[in-house]
mmCIF file of C-alpha atoms in Angstrom:
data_model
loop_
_atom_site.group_PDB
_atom_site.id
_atom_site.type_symbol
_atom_site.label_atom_id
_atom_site.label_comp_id
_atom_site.label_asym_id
_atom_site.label_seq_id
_atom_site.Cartn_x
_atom_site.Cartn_y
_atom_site.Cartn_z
ATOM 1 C CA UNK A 1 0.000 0.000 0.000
ATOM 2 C CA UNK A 2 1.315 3.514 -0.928
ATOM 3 C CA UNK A 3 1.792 6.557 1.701
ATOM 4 C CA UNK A 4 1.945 9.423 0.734
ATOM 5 C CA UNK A 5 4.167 11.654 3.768
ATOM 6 C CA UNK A 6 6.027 14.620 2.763
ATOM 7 C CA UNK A 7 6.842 15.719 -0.378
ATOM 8 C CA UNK A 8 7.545 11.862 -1.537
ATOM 9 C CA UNK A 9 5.553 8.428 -2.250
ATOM 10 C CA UNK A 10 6.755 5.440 -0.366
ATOM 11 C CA UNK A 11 5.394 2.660 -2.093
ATOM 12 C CA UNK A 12 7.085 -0.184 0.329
ATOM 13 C CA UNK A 13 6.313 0.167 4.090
ATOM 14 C CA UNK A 14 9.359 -0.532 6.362
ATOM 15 C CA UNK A 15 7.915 -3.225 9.620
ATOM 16 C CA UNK A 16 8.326 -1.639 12.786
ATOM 17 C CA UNK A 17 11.054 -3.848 14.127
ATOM 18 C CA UNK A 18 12.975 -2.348 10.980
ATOM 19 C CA UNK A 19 12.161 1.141 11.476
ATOM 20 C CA UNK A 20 13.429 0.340 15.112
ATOM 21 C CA UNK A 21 16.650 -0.778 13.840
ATOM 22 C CA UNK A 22 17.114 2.197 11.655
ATOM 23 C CA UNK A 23 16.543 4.498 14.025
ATOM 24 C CA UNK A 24 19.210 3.526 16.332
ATOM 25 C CA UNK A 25 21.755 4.089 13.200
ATOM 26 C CA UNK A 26 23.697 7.214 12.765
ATOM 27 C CA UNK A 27 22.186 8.581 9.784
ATOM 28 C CA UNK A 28 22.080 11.721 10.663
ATOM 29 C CA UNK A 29 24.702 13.381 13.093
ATOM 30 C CA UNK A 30 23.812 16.552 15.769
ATOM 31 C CA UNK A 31 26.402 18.933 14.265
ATOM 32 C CA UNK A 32 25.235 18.041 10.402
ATOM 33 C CA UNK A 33 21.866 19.332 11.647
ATOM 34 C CA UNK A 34 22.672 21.817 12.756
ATOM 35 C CA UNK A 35 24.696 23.024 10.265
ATOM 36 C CA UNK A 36 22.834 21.947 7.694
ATOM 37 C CA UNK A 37 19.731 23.824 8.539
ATOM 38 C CA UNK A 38 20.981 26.692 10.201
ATOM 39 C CA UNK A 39 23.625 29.799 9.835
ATOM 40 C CA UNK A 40 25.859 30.862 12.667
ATOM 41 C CA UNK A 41 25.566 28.710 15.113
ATOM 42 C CA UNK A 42 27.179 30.008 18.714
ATOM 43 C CA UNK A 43 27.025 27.085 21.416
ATOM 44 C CA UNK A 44 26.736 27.846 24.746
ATOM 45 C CA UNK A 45 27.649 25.869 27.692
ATOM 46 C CA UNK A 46 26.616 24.839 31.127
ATOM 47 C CA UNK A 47 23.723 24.986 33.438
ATOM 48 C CA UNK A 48 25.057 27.451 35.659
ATOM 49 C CA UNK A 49 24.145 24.881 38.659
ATOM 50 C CA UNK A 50 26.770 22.267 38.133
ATOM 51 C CA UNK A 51 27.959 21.157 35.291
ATOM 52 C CA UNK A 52 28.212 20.803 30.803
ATOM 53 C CA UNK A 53 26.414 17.996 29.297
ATOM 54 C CA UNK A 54 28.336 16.937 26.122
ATOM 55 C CA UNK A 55 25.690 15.033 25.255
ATOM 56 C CA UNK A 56 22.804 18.446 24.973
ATOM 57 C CA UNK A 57 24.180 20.942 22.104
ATOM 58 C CA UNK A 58 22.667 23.891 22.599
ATOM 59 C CA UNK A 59 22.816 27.763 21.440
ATOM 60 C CA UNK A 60 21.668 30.223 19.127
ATOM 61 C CA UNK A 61 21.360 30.169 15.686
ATOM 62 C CA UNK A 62 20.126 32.059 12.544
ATOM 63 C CA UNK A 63 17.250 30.538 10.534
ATOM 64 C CA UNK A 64 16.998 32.298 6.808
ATOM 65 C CA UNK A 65 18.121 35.454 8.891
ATOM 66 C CA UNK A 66 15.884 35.363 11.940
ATOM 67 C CA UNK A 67 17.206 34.575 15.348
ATOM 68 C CA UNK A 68 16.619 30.789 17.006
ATOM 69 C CA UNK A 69 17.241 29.143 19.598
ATOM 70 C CA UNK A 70 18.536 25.523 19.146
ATOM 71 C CA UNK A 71 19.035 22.497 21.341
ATOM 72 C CA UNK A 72 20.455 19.207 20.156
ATOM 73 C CA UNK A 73 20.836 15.575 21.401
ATOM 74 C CA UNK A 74 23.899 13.679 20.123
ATOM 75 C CA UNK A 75 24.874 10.539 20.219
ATOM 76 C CA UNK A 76 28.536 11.157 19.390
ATOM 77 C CA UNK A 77 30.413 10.043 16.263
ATOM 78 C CA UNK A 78 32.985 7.758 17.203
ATOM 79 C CA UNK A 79 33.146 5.408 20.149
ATOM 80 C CA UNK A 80 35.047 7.775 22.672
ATOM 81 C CA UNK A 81 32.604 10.364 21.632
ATOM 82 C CA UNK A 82 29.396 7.959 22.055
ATOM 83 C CA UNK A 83 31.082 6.381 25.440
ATOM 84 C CA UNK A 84 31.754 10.385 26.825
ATOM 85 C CA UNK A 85 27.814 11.021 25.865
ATOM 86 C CA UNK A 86 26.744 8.089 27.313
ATOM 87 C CA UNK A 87 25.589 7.288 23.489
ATOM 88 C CA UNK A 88 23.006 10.583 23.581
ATOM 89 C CA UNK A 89 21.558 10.001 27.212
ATOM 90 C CA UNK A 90 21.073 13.100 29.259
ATOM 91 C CA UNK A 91 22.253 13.917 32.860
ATOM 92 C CA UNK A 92 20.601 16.417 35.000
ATOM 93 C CA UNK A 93 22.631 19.288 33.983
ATOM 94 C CA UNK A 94 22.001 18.262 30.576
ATOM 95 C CA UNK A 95 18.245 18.688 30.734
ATOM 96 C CA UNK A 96 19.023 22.143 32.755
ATOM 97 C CA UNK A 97 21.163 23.638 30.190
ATOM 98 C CA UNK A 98 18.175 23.092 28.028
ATOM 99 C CA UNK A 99 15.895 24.716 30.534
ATOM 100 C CA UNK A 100 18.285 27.678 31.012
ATOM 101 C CA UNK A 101 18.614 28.080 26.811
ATOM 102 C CA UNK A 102 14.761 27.737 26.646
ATOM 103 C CA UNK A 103 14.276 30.329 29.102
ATOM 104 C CA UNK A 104 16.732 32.821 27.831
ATOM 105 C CA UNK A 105 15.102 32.190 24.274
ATOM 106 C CA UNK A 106 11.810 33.398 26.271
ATOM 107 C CA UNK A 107 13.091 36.286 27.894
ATOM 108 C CA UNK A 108 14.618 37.549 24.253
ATOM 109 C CA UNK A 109 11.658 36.455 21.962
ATOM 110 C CA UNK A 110 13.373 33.863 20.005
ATOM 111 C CA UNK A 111 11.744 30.668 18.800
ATOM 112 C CA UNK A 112 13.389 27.327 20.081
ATOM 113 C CA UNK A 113 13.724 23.832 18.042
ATOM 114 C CA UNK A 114 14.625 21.220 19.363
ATOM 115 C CA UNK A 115 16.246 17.752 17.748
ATOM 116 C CA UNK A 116 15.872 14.665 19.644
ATOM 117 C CA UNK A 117 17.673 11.851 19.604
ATOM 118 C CA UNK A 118 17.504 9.347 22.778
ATOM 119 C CA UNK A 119 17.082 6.474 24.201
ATOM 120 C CA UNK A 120 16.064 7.898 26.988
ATOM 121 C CA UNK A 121 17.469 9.617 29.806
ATOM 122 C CA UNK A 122 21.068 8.328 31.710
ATOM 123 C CA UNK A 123 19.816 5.677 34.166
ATOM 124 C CA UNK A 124 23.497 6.158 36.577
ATOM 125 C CA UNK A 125 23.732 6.379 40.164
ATOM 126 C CA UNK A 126 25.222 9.842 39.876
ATOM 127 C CA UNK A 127 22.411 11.214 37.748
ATOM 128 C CA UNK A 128 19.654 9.770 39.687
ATOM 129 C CA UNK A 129 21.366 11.346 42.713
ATOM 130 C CA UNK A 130 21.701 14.404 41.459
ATOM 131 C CA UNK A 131 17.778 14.758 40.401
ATOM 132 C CA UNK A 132 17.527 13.090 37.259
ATOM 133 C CA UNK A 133 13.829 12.794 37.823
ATOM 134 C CA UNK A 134 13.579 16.446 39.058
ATOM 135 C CA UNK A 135 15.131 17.814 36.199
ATOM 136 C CA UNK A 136 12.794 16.288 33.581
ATOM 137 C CA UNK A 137 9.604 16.906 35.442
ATOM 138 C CA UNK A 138 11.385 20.805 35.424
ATOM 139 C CA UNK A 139 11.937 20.588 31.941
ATOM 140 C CA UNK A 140 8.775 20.025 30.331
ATOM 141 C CA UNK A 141 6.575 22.441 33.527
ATOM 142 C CA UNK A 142 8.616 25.098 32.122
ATOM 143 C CA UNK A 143 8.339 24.563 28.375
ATOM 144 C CA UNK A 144 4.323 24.615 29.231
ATOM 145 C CA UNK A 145 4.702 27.959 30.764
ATOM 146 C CA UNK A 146 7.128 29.832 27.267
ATOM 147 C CA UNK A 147 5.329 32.255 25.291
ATOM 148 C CA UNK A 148 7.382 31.511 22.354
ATOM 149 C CA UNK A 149 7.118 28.666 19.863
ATOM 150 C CA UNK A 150 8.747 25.781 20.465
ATOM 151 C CA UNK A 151 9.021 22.791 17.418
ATOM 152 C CA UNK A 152 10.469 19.252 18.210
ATOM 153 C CA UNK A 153 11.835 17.130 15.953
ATOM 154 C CA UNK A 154 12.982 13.566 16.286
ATOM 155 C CA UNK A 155 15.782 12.310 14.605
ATOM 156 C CA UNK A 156 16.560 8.889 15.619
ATOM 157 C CA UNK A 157 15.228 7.263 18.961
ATOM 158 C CA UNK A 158 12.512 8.934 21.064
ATOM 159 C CA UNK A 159 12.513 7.380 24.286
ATOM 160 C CA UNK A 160 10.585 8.022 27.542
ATOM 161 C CA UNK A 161 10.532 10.592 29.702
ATOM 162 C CA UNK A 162 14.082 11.700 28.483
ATOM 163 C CA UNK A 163 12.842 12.619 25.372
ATOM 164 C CA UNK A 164 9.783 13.724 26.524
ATOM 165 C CA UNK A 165 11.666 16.768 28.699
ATOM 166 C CA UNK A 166 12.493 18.475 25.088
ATOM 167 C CA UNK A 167 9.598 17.741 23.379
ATOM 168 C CA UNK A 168 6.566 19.253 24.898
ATOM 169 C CA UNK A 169 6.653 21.628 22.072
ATOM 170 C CA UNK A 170 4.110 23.386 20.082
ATOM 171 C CA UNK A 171 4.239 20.704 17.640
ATOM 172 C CA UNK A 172 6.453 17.393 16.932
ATOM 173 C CA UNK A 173 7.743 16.371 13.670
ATOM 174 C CA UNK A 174 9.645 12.723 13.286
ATOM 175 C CA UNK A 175 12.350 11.434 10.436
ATOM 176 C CA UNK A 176 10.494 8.954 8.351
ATOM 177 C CA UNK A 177 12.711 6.319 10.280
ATOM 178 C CA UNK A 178 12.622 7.904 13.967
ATOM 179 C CA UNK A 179 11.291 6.101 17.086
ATOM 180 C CA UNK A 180 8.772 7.569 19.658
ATOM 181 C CA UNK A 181 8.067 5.445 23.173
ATOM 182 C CA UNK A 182 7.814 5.364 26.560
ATOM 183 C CA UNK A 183 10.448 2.599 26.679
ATOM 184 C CA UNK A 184 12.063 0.456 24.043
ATOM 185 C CA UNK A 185 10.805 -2.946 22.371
ATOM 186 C CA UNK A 186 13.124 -4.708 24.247
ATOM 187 C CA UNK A 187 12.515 -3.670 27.832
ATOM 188 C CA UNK A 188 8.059 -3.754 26.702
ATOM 189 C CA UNK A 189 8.896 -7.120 25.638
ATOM 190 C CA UNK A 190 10.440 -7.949 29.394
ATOM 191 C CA UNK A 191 8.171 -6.846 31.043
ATOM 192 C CA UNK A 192 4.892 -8.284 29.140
ATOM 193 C CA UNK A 193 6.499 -11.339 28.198
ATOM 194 C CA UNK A 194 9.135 -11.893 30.642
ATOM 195 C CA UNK A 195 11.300 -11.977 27.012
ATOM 196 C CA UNK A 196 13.452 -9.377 25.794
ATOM 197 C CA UNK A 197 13.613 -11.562 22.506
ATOM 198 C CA UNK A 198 10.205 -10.799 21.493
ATOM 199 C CA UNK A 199 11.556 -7.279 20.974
ATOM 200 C CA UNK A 200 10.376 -7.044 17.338
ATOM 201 C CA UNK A 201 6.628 -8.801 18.301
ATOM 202 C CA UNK A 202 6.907 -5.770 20.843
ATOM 203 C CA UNK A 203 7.815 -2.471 18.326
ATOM 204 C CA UNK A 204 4.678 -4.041 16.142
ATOM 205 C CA UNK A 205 2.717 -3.478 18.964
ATOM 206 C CA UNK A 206 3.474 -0.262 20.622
ATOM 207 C CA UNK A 207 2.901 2.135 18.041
ATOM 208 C CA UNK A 208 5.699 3.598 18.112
ATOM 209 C CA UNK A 209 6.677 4.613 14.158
ATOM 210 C CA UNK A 210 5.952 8.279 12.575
ATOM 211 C CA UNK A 211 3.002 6.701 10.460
ATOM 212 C CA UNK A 212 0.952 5.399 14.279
ATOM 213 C CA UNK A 213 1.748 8.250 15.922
ATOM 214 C CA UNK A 214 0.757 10.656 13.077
ATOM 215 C CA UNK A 215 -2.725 8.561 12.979
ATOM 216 C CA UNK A 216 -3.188 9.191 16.435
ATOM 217 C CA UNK A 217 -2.262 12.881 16.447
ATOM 218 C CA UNK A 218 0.939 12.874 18.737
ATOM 219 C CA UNK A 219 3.111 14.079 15.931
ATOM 220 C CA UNK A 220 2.036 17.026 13.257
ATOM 221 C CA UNK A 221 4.175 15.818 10.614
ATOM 222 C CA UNK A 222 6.897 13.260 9.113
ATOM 223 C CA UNK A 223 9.511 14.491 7.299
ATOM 224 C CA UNK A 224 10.591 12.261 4.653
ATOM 225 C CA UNK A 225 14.376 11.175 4.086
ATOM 226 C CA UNK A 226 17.024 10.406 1.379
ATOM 227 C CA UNK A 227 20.621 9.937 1.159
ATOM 228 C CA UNK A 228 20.645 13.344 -0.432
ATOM 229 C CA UNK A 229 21.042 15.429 3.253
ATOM 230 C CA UNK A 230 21.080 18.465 1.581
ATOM 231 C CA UNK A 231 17.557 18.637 0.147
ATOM 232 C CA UNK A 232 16.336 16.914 3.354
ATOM 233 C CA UNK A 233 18.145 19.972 5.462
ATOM 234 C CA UNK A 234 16.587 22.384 2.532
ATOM 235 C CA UNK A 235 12.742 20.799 3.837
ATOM 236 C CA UNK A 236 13.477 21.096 7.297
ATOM 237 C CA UNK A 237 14.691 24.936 6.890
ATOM 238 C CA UNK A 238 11.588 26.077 4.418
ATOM 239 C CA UNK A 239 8.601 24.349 6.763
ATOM 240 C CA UNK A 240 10.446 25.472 10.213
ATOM 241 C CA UNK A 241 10.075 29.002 8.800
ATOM 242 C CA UNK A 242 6.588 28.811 7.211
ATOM 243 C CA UNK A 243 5.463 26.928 10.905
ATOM 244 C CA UNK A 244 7.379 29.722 12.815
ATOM 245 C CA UNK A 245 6.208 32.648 11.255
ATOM 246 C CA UNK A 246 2.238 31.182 11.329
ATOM 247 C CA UNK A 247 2.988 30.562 15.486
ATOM 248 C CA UNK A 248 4.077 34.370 15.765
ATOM 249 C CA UNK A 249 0.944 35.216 15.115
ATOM 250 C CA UNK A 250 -0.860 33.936 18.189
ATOM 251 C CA UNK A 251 -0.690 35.815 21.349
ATOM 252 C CA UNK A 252 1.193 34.360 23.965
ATOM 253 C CA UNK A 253 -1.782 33.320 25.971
ATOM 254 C CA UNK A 254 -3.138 31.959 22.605
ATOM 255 C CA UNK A 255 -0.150 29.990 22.234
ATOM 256 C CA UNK A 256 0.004 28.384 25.470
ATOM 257 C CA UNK A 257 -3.745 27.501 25.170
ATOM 258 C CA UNK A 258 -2.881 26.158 22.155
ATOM 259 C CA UNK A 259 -0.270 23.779 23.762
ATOM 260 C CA UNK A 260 -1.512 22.796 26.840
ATOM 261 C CA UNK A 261 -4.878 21.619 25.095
ATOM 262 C CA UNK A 262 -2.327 19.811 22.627
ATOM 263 C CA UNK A 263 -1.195 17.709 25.609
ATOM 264 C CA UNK A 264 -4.074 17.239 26.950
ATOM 265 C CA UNK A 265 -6.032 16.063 24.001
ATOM 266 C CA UNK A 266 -3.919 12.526 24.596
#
């Protein structure tokens, strides 16, 4: 059966078990994003609390001209990189360096987008410690309270609550092969079947590709790939402006009407 999402027409549906696997590849890396879509790029560091999470990019940005704010997840490239970022899995002051780039954005009327890429927040001693839980539950009270827009988009893996904390957005886009759940097939699969094997029986289950979710209305749209980055980049750039300049024209209380009744439409 043919789908048509995006601009293109996918005549052959991927499973989800194989959607699963592709979105735990590295097809697309955080700093090709970002420079891909956007013109100078500053990064700024630290949550002014306690520490710089390698593994959240974050800073400001120019798209076509107009001033953004921009937060990344990344997984690394090579295997010191992905070992050093725990392999794109937030601590604390990871998910508070967001907060503290979201909330400048606010306080100097810039929109924020954010790219996700996670399967899920850093489980560690040391992060749990030092308020893993808190810092999430922070993370997406404050986005409900910005007056600016605020666009997700997921990348590769989506994964609970650690994703969650940068996407409670004004909308959500997803890769055509990107992952959205509250945990991953393997760990559903272990704890309905007592079998972490069944992980693919799982993903078919949980409803967790861009085509279920945009069904459901928990994403707004799927942006379709190809090996050709460049034109994929080019897509991204043209429909974050069109979306960014329609959001400006809400009133701030309008806006977060509009995306608290978003959330609480599920």
């Amino acid at each position: 059966m043919a789908v048509n999402i995006g601009l293109k027409l996918f005549k052959r549906e991927l499973t989800p078990a194989e959607i699963v696997k592709k979105s735990r590849e590295d097809r697309f890396l955080a700093h090709e994003i970002i420079d891909g879509i956007f013109t100078d790029f500053v990064e700024l560091h630290g949550d002014r609390l306690g520490g710089d999470d390698s593994s959240v990019i974050g800073g400001i940005a120019a798209l076509n001209g107009t001033p953004v704010t921009v937060i990344v997840i990344d997984k690394g490239v090579d295997i010191h990189d992905k070992l050093s970022k725990r392999n794109g899995s937030p601590e604390p002051w990871g998910y508070r360096k967001a907060q503290r780039l979201m909330q400048q954005a606010n306080k100097f009327h810039r929109p924020i987008v954010t790219f996700i890429n996670t399967p899920g927040a850093f489980p560690g001693k040391t992060a749990e410690a030092q308020g893993q839980g808190e810092a999430i539950a922070q993370s997406i009270l404050k986005s409900m309270k910005l007056t600016v827009p605020m666009i997700a988009i997921i990348y590769g893996e989506a994964g609970s609550g650690g994703a969650l904390a940068l996407a409670a957005s004004d909308q959500v886009w997803m890769f055509q092969n990107a992952t959205y759940s509250i945990l991953s097939p393997e760990g559903f699969a272990s704890i309905l079947w007592k079998d972490s094997k069944r992980s693919d029986e799982a993903a078919a289950v949980m409803g967790l590709t861009p085509k279920d979710l945009l069904e459901k209305n928990v994403i707004e749209y799927i942006i379709p790939e190809s090996r050709n980055h460049p034109r994929v980049f080019n897509l991204i750039r043209k429909r974050l402006d069109d979306e960014f300049r329609t959001l400006n024209t809400l009133t701030p209380q309008e806006l977060l009407k509009q995306r608290r009744d978003r959330f609480r439409a599920f």
